[in-house]
C-alpha atoms as a PDB file:
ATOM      1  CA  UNK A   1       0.000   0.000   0.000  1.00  0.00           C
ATOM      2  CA  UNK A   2       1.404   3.404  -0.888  1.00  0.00           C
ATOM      3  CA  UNK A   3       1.066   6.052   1.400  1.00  0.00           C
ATOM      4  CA  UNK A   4       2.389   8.993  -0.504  1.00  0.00           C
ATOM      5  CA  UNK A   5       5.535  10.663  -1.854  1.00  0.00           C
ATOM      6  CA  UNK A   6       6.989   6.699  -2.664  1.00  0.00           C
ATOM      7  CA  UNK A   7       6.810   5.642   1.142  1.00  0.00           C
ATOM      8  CA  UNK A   8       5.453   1.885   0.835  1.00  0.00           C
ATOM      9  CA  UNK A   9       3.210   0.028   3.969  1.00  0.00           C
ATOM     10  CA  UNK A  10       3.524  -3.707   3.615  1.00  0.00           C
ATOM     11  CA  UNK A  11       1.620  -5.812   5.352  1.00  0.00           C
ATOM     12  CA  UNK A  12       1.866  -9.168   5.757  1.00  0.00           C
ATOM     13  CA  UNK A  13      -0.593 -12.207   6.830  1.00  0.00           C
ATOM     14  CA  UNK A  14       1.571 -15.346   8.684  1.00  0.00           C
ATOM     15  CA  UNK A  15       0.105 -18.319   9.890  1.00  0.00           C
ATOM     16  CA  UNK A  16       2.353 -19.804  12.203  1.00  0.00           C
ATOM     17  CA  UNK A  17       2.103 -23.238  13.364  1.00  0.00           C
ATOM     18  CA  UNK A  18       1.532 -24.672  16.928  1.00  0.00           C
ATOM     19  CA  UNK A  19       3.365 -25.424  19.738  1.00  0.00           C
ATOM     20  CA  UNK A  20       6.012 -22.235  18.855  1.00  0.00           C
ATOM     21  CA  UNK A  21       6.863 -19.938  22.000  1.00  0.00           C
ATOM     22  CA  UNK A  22       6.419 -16.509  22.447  1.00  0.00           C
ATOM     23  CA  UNK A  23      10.230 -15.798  21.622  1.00  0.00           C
ATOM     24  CA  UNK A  24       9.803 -18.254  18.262  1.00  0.00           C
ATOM     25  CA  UNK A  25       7.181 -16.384  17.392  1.00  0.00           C
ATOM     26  CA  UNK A  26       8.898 -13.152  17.707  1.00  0.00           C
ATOM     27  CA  UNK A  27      12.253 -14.747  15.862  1.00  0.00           C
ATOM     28  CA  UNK A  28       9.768 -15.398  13.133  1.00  0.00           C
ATOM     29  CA  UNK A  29       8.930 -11.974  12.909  1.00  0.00           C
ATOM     30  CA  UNK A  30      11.876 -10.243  13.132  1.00  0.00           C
ATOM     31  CA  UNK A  31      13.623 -12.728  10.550  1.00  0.00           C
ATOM     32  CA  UNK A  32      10.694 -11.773   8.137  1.00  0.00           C
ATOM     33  CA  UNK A  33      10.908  -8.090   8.913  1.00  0.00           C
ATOM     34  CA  UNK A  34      14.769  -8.521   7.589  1.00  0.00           C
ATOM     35  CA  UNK A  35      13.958 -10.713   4.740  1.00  0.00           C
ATOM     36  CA  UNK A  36      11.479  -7.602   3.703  1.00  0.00           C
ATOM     37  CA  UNK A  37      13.938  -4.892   4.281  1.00  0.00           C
ATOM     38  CA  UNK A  38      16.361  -6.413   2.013  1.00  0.00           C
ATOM     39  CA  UNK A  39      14.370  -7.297  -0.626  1.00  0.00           C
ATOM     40  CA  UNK A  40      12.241  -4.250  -1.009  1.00  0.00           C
ATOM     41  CA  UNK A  41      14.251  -1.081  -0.951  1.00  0.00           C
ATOM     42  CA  UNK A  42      12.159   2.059  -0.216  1.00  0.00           C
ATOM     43  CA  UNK A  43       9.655   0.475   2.327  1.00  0.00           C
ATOM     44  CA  UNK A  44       8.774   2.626   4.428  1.00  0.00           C
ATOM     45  CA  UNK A  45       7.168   0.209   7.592  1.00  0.00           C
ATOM     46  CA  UNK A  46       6.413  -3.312   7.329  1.00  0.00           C
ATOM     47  CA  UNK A  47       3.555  -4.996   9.564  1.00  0.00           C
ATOM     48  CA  UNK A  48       3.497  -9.049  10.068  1.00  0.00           C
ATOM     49  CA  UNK A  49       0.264  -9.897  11.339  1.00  0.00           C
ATOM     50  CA  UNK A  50      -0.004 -13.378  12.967  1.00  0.00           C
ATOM     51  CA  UNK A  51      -2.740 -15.137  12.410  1.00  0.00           C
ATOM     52  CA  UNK A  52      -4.554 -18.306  13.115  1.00  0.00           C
ATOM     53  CA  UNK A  53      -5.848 -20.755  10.017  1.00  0.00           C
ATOM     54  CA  UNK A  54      -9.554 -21.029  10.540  1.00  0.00           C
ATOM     55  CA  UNK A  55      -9.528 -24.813  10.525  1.00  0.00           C
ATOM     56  CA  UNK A  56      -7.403 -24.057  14.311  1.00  0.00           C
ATOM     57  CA  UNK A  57      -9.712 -21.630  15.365  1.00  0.00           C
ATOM     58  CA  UNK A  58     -11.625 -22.699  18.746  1.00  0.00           C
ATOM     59  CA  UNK A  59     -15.401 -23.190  19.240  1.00  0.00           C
ATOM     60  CA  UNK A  60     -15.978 -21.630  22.571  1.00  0.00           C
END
């Protein structure tokens, strides 16, 4: 998504699977935020959104 004046918002979905910890998780992000930064020049922010695969989801 651009924002204006070539600044770039990416946003990006990640299902991540079960049993990971907190810090996992957060390696996982961080190593994805890299990837990004390196492969897109110009970005301006990049937002990883964890997310859960319906078929996981609970029925409470």
């Amino acid at each position: 998504m651009y924002l204006g004046s070539g600044r770039l918002l990416i946003l990006i979905g990640v299902h991540i699977r079960a049993g990971l910890t907190t810090n996992q998780i957060e390696r996982v992000v961080d190593i994805i935020k890299l990837n990004t930064d390196d492969a897109i020049p110009g970005k301006h922010h990049v937002q990883v959104e964890i997310e859960t695969p319906d078929h996981e989801l609970l029925d409470l």
